[in-house]
Amino acid sequence: MTAHIDASKFLDPRVAAFVSGRHAMLIGGQWLPAASGRTLDVLDPSSGKVIAAVPAGEGADVDLAVKAARKAFSGPWSSMVPAERAKLIWRLADLIEQHVDMLGPINSYECGKPIGDSRNGEVPFTAETFRYYAGWATKLNGESMTINAPGDWHAYTRREPVGVVGQIIPWNFPLAMLAWKVAPALATGCTIVLKPAEQTPIGALYFGKLVEEAGIPEGVVNIVTGFGEAAGAAMSGHPDIDKIAFTGSTEVGKMIARAATGNLKKVSLELGGKAPTIVLADADVEMAVAGASSAAFFNAGQSCGAGTRFFVHRKIYDKVMAGVAERAEKLRLGPGLDPSSELGPVVSQQQMERITRLICEGKSSGAEIVTGGGRAGDTGYFVKPTIISNTTRDMSVIREEIFGPVACAMPFDDEDLDALARDANDTEYGLAASIWTNNLGAAHRLAAKIKSGTVWINCHNFNDVTMPFGGFKQSGWGRELGAQALDLYTQTKTVAIRLP
């Protein structure tokens, strides 16, 4: 069911006023328009209507932001003791939590996700991420070594901030992805030039106001809005940015990696996925149905870890498929701001057209649509939750990341874990996977054979700030979250002293 309701009717007047107000970029503690004077429109994906305009930053704006970040890195931020830096990051976390009634609706308005997921999930997780890394600011220690060479030596390492970092974040989790990058960078003493996705810049700009309110020094966090091909490209190749962090498609990630070779800046990439959801014969069917449904349809399938390939044992295949199809058909589609909505729109016209094209390609190649199968309604960018069966490995719906509420189901007949792992690994991606079983031994053995950065067992799309997240193969470089994220923003210096 699709509910065609004007999303703006659910907006608090304060939220509506901020969204529709004049927006500027945060650069060196000042709120500035784009040097060119150009702007870009932000759309409500539930209606396709323009809800705001933000500066369309380009190379000149990136240059200005990088200079501000470099000045701050050489000034108050790098000289601040870690305990003071931790206090400021913690204060920022408190402000995020206190402003949930602004950040939650802004998030749902511009990206379309259900308001409960924003208010009760993404915003609290954003605050938690900043608190976690605030604690790390005082714990970035080196180590001493015992030297094998003759003579008396004192040798030790230092962990130092990498410098000015450029961070390019996606539109599917605008606030959480911001936190995954900004929080560890701040904890390590780096300064930042942040580019939010052009589809979802408003929450990042509101975050910029909280950065100021928290008392973080000018130039430490700079926010440049704009298109990827202009602002993002300028950041990737900028000679005075020391590190680039990107979350998005594998195609764009490769472009960023090539652009970064100019000054050999450090690069971390969290890219695409095509996660298998593997349901063994002994799995709890009810739990597997609920888990597979969430794996495929959470956030309208717009998650790099989405479970888009169902491998289900033939013994329970029909039951699982019937259960998932029933859940899909009952999902209430509607604007993210409508509290009754269970599935929001995808983010853009372009995204909707790509998803529906891939579904049509699957049908024309001989696949069967179990449920769903195309656009829902004629207003906004809604796609019916879709399950496809009778797929083969060469079909585009199996090979390509769809990034929508679409999953392909394939039965298997035996318990040969090696064969099952080969099928699950038959993709260029390796970001995530889930296994559904009551057999602990099979779960561990299969988890070891799956080539992905995360394997969930009897759950899917579970993240915790303490757990590193990232991909194998073409799903990226590096790990975000957990202690490992600190490695992305620090460099190790060795100091060796020959004692007289």
PDB file of N, CA and C in Angstrom, residues 79-174:
ATOM      1  N   SER A  79      47.459  21.665  19.302  1.00  0.00           N
ATOM      2  CA  SER A  79      48.099  21.969  20.583  1.00  0.00           C
ATOM      3  C   SER A  79      47.194  21.701  21.777  1.00  0.00           C
ATOM      4  N   MET A  80      45.935  21.378  21.528  1.00  0.00           N
ATOM      5  CA  MET A  80      45.001  21.114  22.617  1.00  0.00           C
ATOM      6  C   MET A  80      45.310  19.766  23.252  1.00  0.00           C
ATOM      7  N   VAL A  81      45.300  19.701  24.576  1.00  0.00           N
ATOM      8  CA  VAL A  81      45.567  18.431  25.236  1.00  0.00           C
ATOM      9  C   VAL A  81      44.411  17.473  24.946  1.00  0.00           C
ATOM     10  N   PRO A  82      44.693  16.176  24.856  1.00  0.00           N
ATOM     11  CA  PRO A  82      43.647  15.218  24.483  1.00  0.00           C
ATOM     12  C   PRO A  82      42.410  15.255  25.376  1.00  0.00           C
ATOM     13  N   ALA A  83      42.588  15.500  26.667  1.00  0.00           N
ATOM     14  CA  ALA A  83      41.435  15.522  27.572  1.00  0.00           C
ATOM     15  C   ALA A  83      40.468  16.650  27.216  1.00  0.00           C
ATOM     16  N   GLU A  84      41.005  17.782  26.795  1.00  0.00           N
ATOM     17  CA  GLU A  84      40.139  18.893  26.392  1.00  0.00           C
ATOM     18  C   GLU A  84      39.430  18.566  25.086  1.00  0.00           C
ATOM     19  N   ARG A  85      40.148  17.928  24.172  1.00  0.00           N
ATOM     20  CA  ARG A  85      39.520  17.514  22.912  1.00  0.00           C
ATOM     21  C   ARG A  85      38.387  16.530  23.196  1.00  0.00           C
ATOM     22  N   ALA A  86      38.610  15.615  24.127  1.00  0.00           N
ATOM     23  CA  ALA A  86      37.581  14.641  24.488  1.00  0.00           C
ATOM     24  C   ALA A  86      36.335  15.327  25.042  1.00  0.00           C
ATOM     25  N   LYS A  87      36.540  16.350  25.869  1.00  0.00           N
ATOM     26  CA  LYS A  87      35.392  17.071  26.437  1.00  0.00           C
ATOM     27  C   LYS A  87      34.547  17.716  25.345  1.00  0.00           C
ATOM     28  N   LEU A  88      35.199  18.299  24.348  1.00  0.00           N
ATOM     29  CA  LEU A  88      34.464  18.964  23.273  1.00  0.00           C
ATOM     30  C   LEU A  88      33.686  17.952  22.435  1.00  0.00           C
ATOM     31  N   ILE A  89      34.303  16.805  22.169  1.00  0.00           N
ATOM     32  CA  ILE A  89      33.607  15.778  21.385  1.00  0.00           C
ATOM     33  C   ILE A  89      32.415  15.251  22.169  1.00  0.00           C
ATOM     34  N   TRP A  90      32.586  15.050  23.459  1.00  0.00           N
ATOM     35  CA  TRP A  90      31.481  14.578  24.296  1.00  0.00           C
ATOM     36  C   TRP A  90      30.355  15.615  24.337  1.00  0.00           C
ATOM     37  N   ARG A  91      30.734  16.890  24.417  1.00  0.00           N
ATOM     38  CA  ARG A  91      29.726  17.956  24.412  1.00  0.00           C
ATOM     39  C   ARG A  91      28.947  17.947  23.102  1.00  0.00           C
ATOM     40  N   LEU A  92      29.649  17.696  22.002  1.00  0.00           N
ATOM     41  CA  LEU A  92      28.979  17.606  20.704  1.00  0.00           C
ATOM     42  C   LEU A  92      28.001  16.435  20.695  1.00  0.00           C
ATOM     43  N   ALA A  93      28.378  15.305  21.276  1.00  0.00           N
ATOM     44  CA  ALA A  93      27.472  14.160  21.371  1.00  0.00           C
ATOM     45  C   ALA A  93      26.217  14.514  22.157  1.00  0.00           C
ATOM     46  N   ASP A  94      26.394  15.229  23.266  1.00  0.00           N
ATOM     47  CA  ASP A  94      25.235  15.646  24.056  1.00  0.00           C
ATOM     48  C   ASP A  94      24.302  16.535  23.246  1.00  0.00           C
ATOM     49  N   LEU A  95      24.860  17.443  22.478  1.00  0.00           N
ATOM     50  CA  LEU A  95      24.040  18.342  21.663  1.00  0.00           C
ATOM     51  C   LEU A  95      23.273  17.580  20.589  1.00  0.00           C
ATOM     52  N   ILE A  96      23.926  16.597  19.980  1.00  0.00           N
ATOM     53  CA  ILE A  96      23.228  15.773  18.986  1.00  0.00           C
ATOM     54  C   ILE A  96      22.021  15.100  19.622  1.00  0.00           C
ATOM     55  N   GLU A  97      22.226  14.549  20.793  1.00  0.00           N
ATOM     56  CA  GLU A  97      21.139  13.876  21.499  1.00  0.00           C
ATOM     57  C   GLU A  97      20.029  14.858  21.872  1.00  0.00           C
ATOM     58  N   GLN A  98      20.412  16.038  22.315  1.00  0.00           N
ATOM     59  CA  GLN A  98      19.424  17.040  22.719  1.00  0.00           C
ATOM     60  C   GLN A  98      18.630  17.583  21.536  1.00  0.00           C
ATOM     61  N   HIS A  99      19.203  17.518  20.344  1.00  0.00           N
ATOM     62  CA  HIS A  99      18.544  18.069  19.153  1.00  0.00           C
ATOM     63  C   HIS A  99      17.916  16.977  18.283  1.00  0.00           C
ATOM     64  N   VAL A 100      17.549  15.869  18.896  1.00  0.00           N
ATOM     65  CA  VAL A 100      16.943  14.779  18.135  1.00  0.00           C
ATOM     66  C   VAL A 100      15.643  15.221  17.460  1.00  0.00           C
ATOM     67  N   ASP A 101      14.919  16.147  18.067  1.00  0.00           N
ATOM     68  CA  ASP A 101      13.653  16.594  17.479  1.00  0.00           C
ATOM     69  C   ASP A 101      13.855  17.478  16.254  1.00  0.00           C
ATOM     70  N   MET A 102      15.059  17.925  16.029  1.00  0.00           N
ATOM     71  CA  MET A 102      15.397  18.619  14.783  1.00  0.00           C
ATOM     72  C   MET A 102      16.088  17.667  13.813  1.00  0.00           C
ATOM     73  N   LEU A 103      17.104  16.987  14.291  1.00  0.00           N
ATOM     74  CA  LEU A 103      17.895  16.130  13.404  1.00  0.00           C
ATOM     75  C   LEU A 103      17.091  14.958  12.858  1.00  0.00           C
ATOM     76  N   GLY A 104      16.233  14.341  13.692  1.00  0.00           N
ATOM     77  CA  GLY A 104      15.443  13.204  13.229  1.00  0.00           C
ATOM     78  C   GLY A 104      14.539  13.555  12.054  1.00  0.00           C
ATOM     79  N   PRO A 105      13.679  14.574  12.188  1.00  0.00           N
ATOM     80  CA  PRO A 105      12.814  14.943  11.065  1.00  0.00           C
ATOM     81  C   PRO A 105      13.573  15.437   9.846  1.00  0.00           C
ATOM     82  N   ILE A 106      14.652  16.190  10.034  1.00  0.00           N
ATOM     83  CA  ILE A 106      15.447  16.627   8.884  1.00  0.00           C
ATOM     84  C   ILE A 106      15.957  15.410   8.128  1.00  0.00           C
ATOM     85  N   ASN A 107      16.466  14.446   8.865  1.00  0.00           N
ATOM     86  CA  ASN A 107      17.013  13.235   8.255  1.00  0.00           C
ATOM     87  C   ASN A 107      15.944  12.503   7.435  1.00  0.00           C
ATOM     88  N   SER A 108      14.768  12.328   8.008  1.00  0.00           N
ATOM     89  CA  SER A 108      13.704  11.608   7.309  1.00  0.00           C
ATOM     90  C   SER A 108      13.141  12.406   6.138  1.00  0.00           C
ATOM     91  N   TYR A 109      13.096  13.715   6.274  1.00  0.00           N
ATOM     92  CA  TYR A 109      12.552  14.557   5.211  1.00  0.00           C
ATOM     93  C   TYR A 109      13.425  14.489   3.966  1.00  0.00           C
ATOM     94  N   GLU A 110      14.754  14.578   4.138  1.00  0.00           N
ATOM     95  CA  GLU A 110      15.599  14.661   2.950  1.00  0.00           C
ATOM     96  C   GLU A 110      16.019  13.310   2.386  1.00  0.00           C
ATOM     97  N   CYS A 111      16.011  12.232   3.211  1.00  0.00           N
ATOM     98  CA  CYS A 111      16.387  10.939   2.639  1.00  0.00           C
ATOM     99  C   CYS A 111      15.230   9.948   2.570  1.00  0.00           C
ATOM    100  N   GLY A 112      14.114  10.232   3.228  1.00  0.00           N
ATOM    101  CA  GLY A 112      12.912   9.434   3.057  1.00  0.00           C
ATOM    102  C   GLY A 112      12.734   8.286   4.024  1.00  0.00           C
ATOM    103  N   LYS A 113      13.675   8.055   4.943  1.00  0.00           N
ATOM    104  CA  LYS A 113      13.548   6.892   5.821  1.00  0.00           C
ATOM    105  C   LYS A 113      12.480   7.130   6.885  1.00  0.00           C
ATOM    106  N   PRO A 114      11.837   6.070   7.376  1.00  0.00           N
ATOM    107  CA  PRO A 114      10.811   6.220   8.407  1.00  0.00           C
ATOM    108  C   PRO A 114      11.324   6.982   9.628  1.00  0.00           C
ATOM    109  N   ILE A 115      10.475   7.843  10.149  1.00  0.00           N
ATOM    110  CA  ILE A 115      10.892   8.742  11.221  1.00  0.00           C
ATOM    111  C   ILE A 115      11.336   7.971  12.460  1.00  0.00           C
ATOM    112  N   GLY A 116      10.741   6.816  12.722  1.00  0.00           N
ATOM    113  CA  GLY A 116      11.176   6.028  13.866  1.00  0.00           C
ATOM    114  C   GLY A 116      12.609   5.561  13.728  1.00  0.00           C
ATOM    115  N   ASP A 117      13.007   5.211  12.494  1.00  0.00           N
ATOM    116  CA  ASP A 117      14.388   4.781  12.267  1.00  0.00           C
ATOM    117  C   ASP A 117      15.357   5.935  12.476  1.00  0.00           C
ATOM    118  N   SER A 118      14.927   7.156  12.130  1.00  0.00           N
ATOM    119  CA  SER A 118      15.789   8.326  12.344  1.00  0.00           C
ATOM    120  C   SER A 118      15.845   8.709  13.809  1.00  0.00           C
ATOM    121  N   ARG A 119      14.668   8.874  14.397  1.00  0.00           N
ATOM    122  CA  ARG A 119      14.593   9.410  15.756  1.00  0.00           C
ATOM    123  C   ARG A 119      15.107   8.415  16.795  1.00  0.00           C
ATOM    124  N   ASN A 120      14.777   7.152  16.624  1.00  0.00           N
ATOM    125  CA  ASN A 120      15.119   6.148  17.632  1.00  0.00           C
ATOM    126  C   ASN A 120      16.349   5.332  17.290  1.00  0.00           C
ATOM    127  N   GLY A 121      16.818   5.441  16.053  1.00  0.00           N
ATOM    128  CA  GLY A 121      17.957   4.649  15.625  1.00  0.00           C
ATOM    129  C   GLY A 121      19.148   5.489  15.220  1.00  0.00           C
ATOM    130  N   GLU A 122      19.035   6.197  14.098  1.00  0.00           N
ATOM    131  CA  GLU A 122      20.207   6.852  13.531  1.00  0.00           C
ATOM    132  C   GLU A 122      20.736   7.995  14.392  1.00  0.00           C
ATOM    133  N   VAL A 123      19.859   8.838  14.907  1.00  0.00           N
ATOM    134  CA  VAL A 123      20.353   9.967  15.706  1.00  0.00           C
ATOM    135  C   VAL A 123      21.000   9.494  17.010  1.00  0.00           C
ATOM    136  N   PRO A 124      20.370   8.594  17.776  1.00  0.00           N
ATOM    137  CA  PRO A 124      21.062   8.098  18.977  1.00  0.00           C
ATOM    138  C   PRO A 124      22.381   7.389  18.660  1.00  0.00           C
ATOM    139  N   PHE A 125      22.420   6.634  17.550  1.00  0.00           N
ATOM    140  CA  PHE A 125      23.667   5.961  17.180  1.00  0.00           C
ATOM    141  C   PHE A 125      24.740   6.986  16.814  1.00  0.00           C
ATOM    142  N   THR A 126      24.337   8.082  16.199  1.00  0.00           N
ATOM    143  CA  THR A 126      25.274   9.160  15.878  1.00  0.00           C
ATOM    144  C   THR A 126      25.886   9.729  17.146  1.00  0.00           C
ATOM    145  N   ALA A 127      25.042  10.023  18.131  1.00  0.00           N
ATOM    146  CA  ALA A 127      25.551  10.549  19.406  1.00  0.00           C
ATOM    147  C   ALA A 127      26.455   9.538  20.091  1.00  0.00           C
ATOM    148  N   GLU A 128      26.057   8.259  20.073  1.00  0.00           N
ATOM    149  CA  GLU A 128      26.860   7.213  20.708  1.00  0.00           C
ATOM    150  C   GLU A 128      28.238   7.102  20.060  1.00  0.00           C
ATOM    151  N   THR A 129      28.293   7.274  18.752  1.00  0.00           N
ATOM    152  CA  THR A 129      29.577   7.184  18.050  1.00  0.00           C
ATOM    153  C   THR A 129      30.523   8.285  18.503  1.00  0.00           C
ATOM    154  N   PHE A 130      30.008   9.504  18.640  1.00  0.00           N
ATOM    155  CA  PHE A 130      30.863  10.590  19.119  1.00  0.00           C
ATOM    156  C   PHE A 130      31.311  10.351  20.553  1.00  0.00           C
ATOM    157  N   ARG A 131      30.453   9.801  21.392  1.00  0.00           N
ATOM    158  CA  ARG A 131      30.861   9.514  22.777  1.00  0.00           C
ATOM    159  C   ARG A 131      31.961   8.449  22.806  1.00  0.00           C
ATOM    160  N   TYR A 132      31.796   7.421  21.983  1.00  0.00           N
ATOM    161  CA  TYR A 132      32.794   6.345  21.961  1.00  0.00           C
ATOM    162  C   TYR A 132      34.167   6.892  21.590  1.00  0.00           C
ATOM    163  N   TYR A 133      34.237   7.725  20.568  1.00  0.00           N
ATOM    164  CA  TYR A 133      35.537   8.228  20.135  1.00  0.00           C
ATOM    165  C   TYR A 133      36.051   9.347  21.029  1.00  0.00           C
ATOM    166  N   ALA A 134      35.158  10.021  21.744  1.00  0.00           N
ATOM    167  CA  ALA A 134      35.636  10.964  22.760  1.00  0.00           C
ATOM    168  C   ALA A 134      36.506  10.231  23.773  1.00  0.00           C
ATOM    169  N   GLY A 135      36.119   9.020  24.118  1.00  0.00           N
ATOM    170  CA  GLY A 135      36.907   8.229  25.064  1.00  0.00           C
ATOM    171  C   GLY A 135      38.262   7.826  24.527  1.00  0.00           C
ATOM    172  N   TRP A 136      38.372   7.680  23.222  1.00  0.00           N
ATOM    173  CA  TRP A 136      39.656   7.278  22.632  1.00  0.00           C
ATOM    174  C   TRP A 136      40.659   8.433  22.548  1.00  0.00           C
ATOM    175  N   ALA A 137      40.204   9.667  22.641  1.00  0.00           N
ATOM    176  CA  ALA A 137      41.112  10.805  22.455  1.00  0.00           C
ATOM    177  C   ALA A 137      42.279  10.775  23.433  1.00  0.00           C
ATOM    178  N   THR A 138      42.061  10.225  24.625  1.00  0.00           N
ATOM    179  CA  THR A 138      43.116  10.202  25.650  1.00  0.00           C
ATOM    180  C   THR A 138      43.882   8.880  25.682  1.00  0.00           C
ATOM    181  N   LYS A 139      43.660   8.022  24.706  1.00  0.00           N
ATOM    182  CA  LYS A 139      44.245   6.677  24.761  1.00  0.00           C
ATOM    183  C   LYS A 139      45.030   6.316  23.502  1.00  0.00           C
ATOM    184  N   LEU A 140      45.497   7.295  22.777  1.00  0.00           N
ATOM    185  CA  LEU A 140      46.246   7.051  21.542  1.00  0.00           C
ATOM    186  C   LEU A 140      47.731   6.966  21.873  1.00  0.00           C
ATOM    187  N   ASN A 141      48.115   5.838  22.388  1.00  0.00           N
ATOM    188  CA  ASN A 141      49.470   5.662  22.903  1.00  0.00           C
ATOM    189  C   ASN A 141      50.374   4.977  21.890  1.00  0.00           C
ATOM    190  N   GLY A 142      51.674   5.263  22.002  1.00  0.00           N
ATOM    191  CA  GLY A 142      52.680   4.499  21.284  1.00  0.00           C
ATOM    192  C   GLY A 142      53.165   3.357  22.160  1.00  0.00           C
ATOM    193  N   GLU A 143      54.296   2.793  21.788  1.00  0.00           N
ATOM    194  CA  GLU A 143      54.870   1.704  22.580  1.00  0.00           C
ATOM    195  C   GLU A 143      56.389   1.794  22.528  1.00  0.00           C
ATOM    196  N   SER A 144      57.009   1.189  23.509  1.00  0.00           N
ATOM    197  CA  SER A 144      58.472   1.123  23.511  1.00  0.00           C
ATOM    198  C   SER A 144      58.905  -0.252  23.050  1.00  0.00           C
ATOM    199  N   MET A 145      60.110  -0.328  22.466  1.00  0.00           N
ATOM    200  CA  MET A 145      60.636  -1.582  21.929  1.00  0.00           C
ATOM    201  C   MET A 145      61.974  -1.924  22.577  1.00  0.00           C
ATOM    202  N   THR A 146      62.232  -3.212  22.679  1.00  0.00           N
ATOM    203  CA  THR A 146      63.544  -3.685  23.112  1.00  0.00           C
ATOM    204  C   THR A 146      64.387  -3.914  21.863  1.00  0.00           C
ATOM    205  N   ILE A 147      65.514  -3.196  21.775  1.00  0.00           N
ATOM    206  CA  ILE A 147      66.315  -3.197  20.553  1.00  0.00           C
ATOM    207  C   ILE A 147      67.332  -4.347  20.579  1.00  0.00           C
ATOM    208  N   ASN A 148      67.498  -5.012  19.421  1.00  0.00           N
ATOM    209  CA  ASN A 148      68.430  -6.135  19.303  1.00  0.00           C
ATOM    210  C   ASN A 148      69.861  -5.698  18.999  1.00  0.00           C
ATOM    211  N   ALA A 149      70.028  -4.486  18.456  1.00  0.00           N
ATOM    212  CA  ALA A 149      71.365  -4.030  18.075  1.00  0.00           C
ATOM    213  C   ALA A 149      72.235  -3.810  19.321  1.00  0.00           C
ATOM    214  N   PRO A 150      73.533  -3.912  19.186  1.00  0.00           N
ATOM    215  CA  PRO A 150      74.421  -3.657  20.335  1.00  0.00           C
ATOM    216  C   PRO A 150      74.364  -2.200  20.758  1.00  0.00           C
ATOM    217  N   GLY A 151      74.681  -1.954  22.004  1.00  0.00           N
ATOM    218  CA  GLY A 151      74.669  -0.606  22.539  1.00  0.00           C
ATOM    219  C   GLY A 151      73.428  -0.368  23.371  1.00  0.00           C
ATOM    220  N   ASP A 152      73.355   0.834  23.914  1.00  0.00           N
ATOM    221  CA  ASP A 152      72.217   1.227  24.745  1.00  0.00           C
ATOM    222  C   ASP A 152      71.273   2.099  23.918  1.00  0.00           C
ATOM    223  N   TRP A 153      70.029   1.680  23.854  1.00  0.00           N
ATOM    224  CA  TRP A 153      69.033   2.367  23.018  1.00  0.00           C
ATOM    225  C   TRP A 153      67.729   2.591  23.793  1.00  0.00           C
ATOM    226  N   HIS A 154      67.060   3.663  23.416  1.00  0.00           N
ATOM    227  CA  HIS A 154      65.674   3.854  23.846  1.00  0.00           C
ATOM    228  C   HIS A 154      64.876   4.118  22.566  1.00  0.00           C
ATOM    229  N   ALA A 155      63.953   3.225  22.274  1.00  0.00           N
ATOM    230  CA  ALA A 155      63.163   3.357  21.046  1.00  0.00           C
ATOM    231  C   ALA A 155      61.681   3.281  21.383  1.00  0.00           C
ATOM    232  N   TYR A 156      60.906   4.119  20.724  1.00  0.00           N
ATOM    233  CA  TYR A 156      59.465   4.141  20.984  1.00  0.00           C
ATOM    234  C   TYR A 156      58.732   4.645  19.744  1.00  0.00           C
ATOM    235  N   THR A 157      57.418   4.463  19.745  1.00  0.00           N
ATOM    236  CA  THR A 157      56.584   4.981  18.656  1.00  0.00           C
ATOM    237  C   THR A 157      55.619   6.027  19.187  1.00  0.00           C
ATOM    238  N   ARG A 158      55.220   6.882  18.274  1.00  0.00           N
ATOM    239  CA  ARG A 158      54.188   7.891  18.543  1.00  0.00           C
ATOM    240  C   ARG A 158      53.062   7.725  17.520  1.00  0.00           C
ATOM    241  N   ARG A 159      51.831   7.888  17.957  1.00  0.00           N
ATOM    242  CA  ARG A 159      50.702   7.921  17.032  1.00  0.00           C
ATOM    243  C   ARG A 159      50.305   9.382  16.846  1.00  0.00           C
ATOM    244  N   GLU A 160      50.465   9.862  15.624  1.00  0.00           N
ATOM    245  CA  GLU A 160      50.205  11.269  15.337  1.00  0.00           C
ATOM    246  C   GLU A 160      49.077  11.408  14.328  1.00  0.00           C
ATOM    247  N   PRO A 161      48.285  12.486  14.404  1.00  0.00           N
ATOM    248  CA  PRO A 161      47.195  12.685  13.449  1.00  0.00           C
ATOM    249  C   PRO A 161      47.723  12.825  12.030  1.00  0.00           C
ATOM    250  N   VAL A 162      46.989  12.285  11.079  1.00  0.00           N
ATOM    251  CA  VAL A 162      47.446  12.323   9.695  1.00  0.00           C
ATOM    252  C   VAL A 162      47.416  13.732   9.125  1.00  0.00           C
ATOM    253  N   GLY A 163      46.525  14.602   9.650  1.00  0.00           N
ATOM    254  CA  GLY A 163      46.504  15.986   9.183  1.00  0.00           C
ATOM    255  C   GLY A 163      45.123  16.437   8.767  1.00  0.00           C
ATOM    256  N   VAL A 164      45.033  17.040   7.586  1.00  0.00           N
ATOM    257  CA  VAL A 164      43.759  17.516   7.035  1.00  0.00           C
ATOM    258  C   VAL A 164      43.118  16.362   6.269  1.00  0.00           C
ATOM    259  N   VAL A 165      41.886  16.044   6.626  1.00  0.00           N
ATOM    260  CA  VAL A 165      41.210  14.924   5.968  1.00  0.00           C
ATOM    261  C   VAL A 165      39.973  15.419   5.222  1.00  0.00           C
ATOM    262  N   GLY A 166      39.790  14.881   4.026  1.00  0.00           N
ATOM    263  CA  GLY A 166      38.575  15.113   3.268  1.00  0.00           C
ATOM    264  C   GLY A 166      37.649  13.929   3.435  1.00  0.00           C
ATOM    265  N   GLN A 167      36.395  14.200   3.726  1.00  0.00           N
ATOM    266  CA  GLN A 167      35.437  13.133   3.998  1.00  0.00           C
ATOM    267  C   GLN A 167      34.192  13.327   3.134  1.00  0.00           C
ATOM    268  N   ILE A 168      33.866  12.308   2.359  1.00  0.00           N
ATOM    269  CA  ILE A 168      32.729  12.365   1.437  1.00  0.00           C
ATOM    270  C   ILE A 168      31.747  11.289   1.869  1.00  0.00           C
ATOM    271  N   ILE A 169      30.539  11.705   2.261  1.00  0.00           N
ATOM    272  CA  ILE A 169      29.590  10.771   2.864  1.00  0.00           C
ATOM    273  C   ILE A 169      28.370  10.591   1.970  1.00  0.00           C
ATOM    274  N   PRO A 170      27.655   9.461   2.128  1.00  0.00           N
ATOM    275  CA  PRO A 170      26.534   9.129   1.251  1.00  0.00           C
ATOM    276  C   PRO A 170      25.201   9.619   1.809  1.00  0.00           C
ATOM    277  N   TRP A 171      24.150   9.328   1.057  1.00  0.00           N
ATOM    278  CA  TRP A 171      22.817   9.799   1.408  1.00  0.00           C
ATOM    279  C   TRP A 171      21.966   8.769   2.138  1.00  0.00           C
ATOM    280  N   ASN A 172      22.409   7.516   2.248  1.00  0.00           N
ATOM    281  CA  ASN A 172      21.521   6.499   2.816  1.00  0.00           C
ATOM    282  C   ASN A 172      21.445   6.547   4.342  1.00  0.00           C
ATOM    283  N   PHE A 173      22.560   6.896   4.991  1.00  0.00           N
ATOM    284  CA  PHE A 173      22.580   7.119   6.435  1.00  0.00           C
ATOM    285  C   PHE A 173      23.349   8.423   6.672  1.00  0.00           C
ATOM    286  N   PRO A 174      22.733   9.560   6.382  1.00  0.00           N
ATOM    287  CA  PRO A 174      23.492  10.824   6.346  1.00  0.00           C
ATOM    288  C   PRO A 174      24.164  11.187   7.659  1.00  0.00           C
TER     289      PRO A 174
END
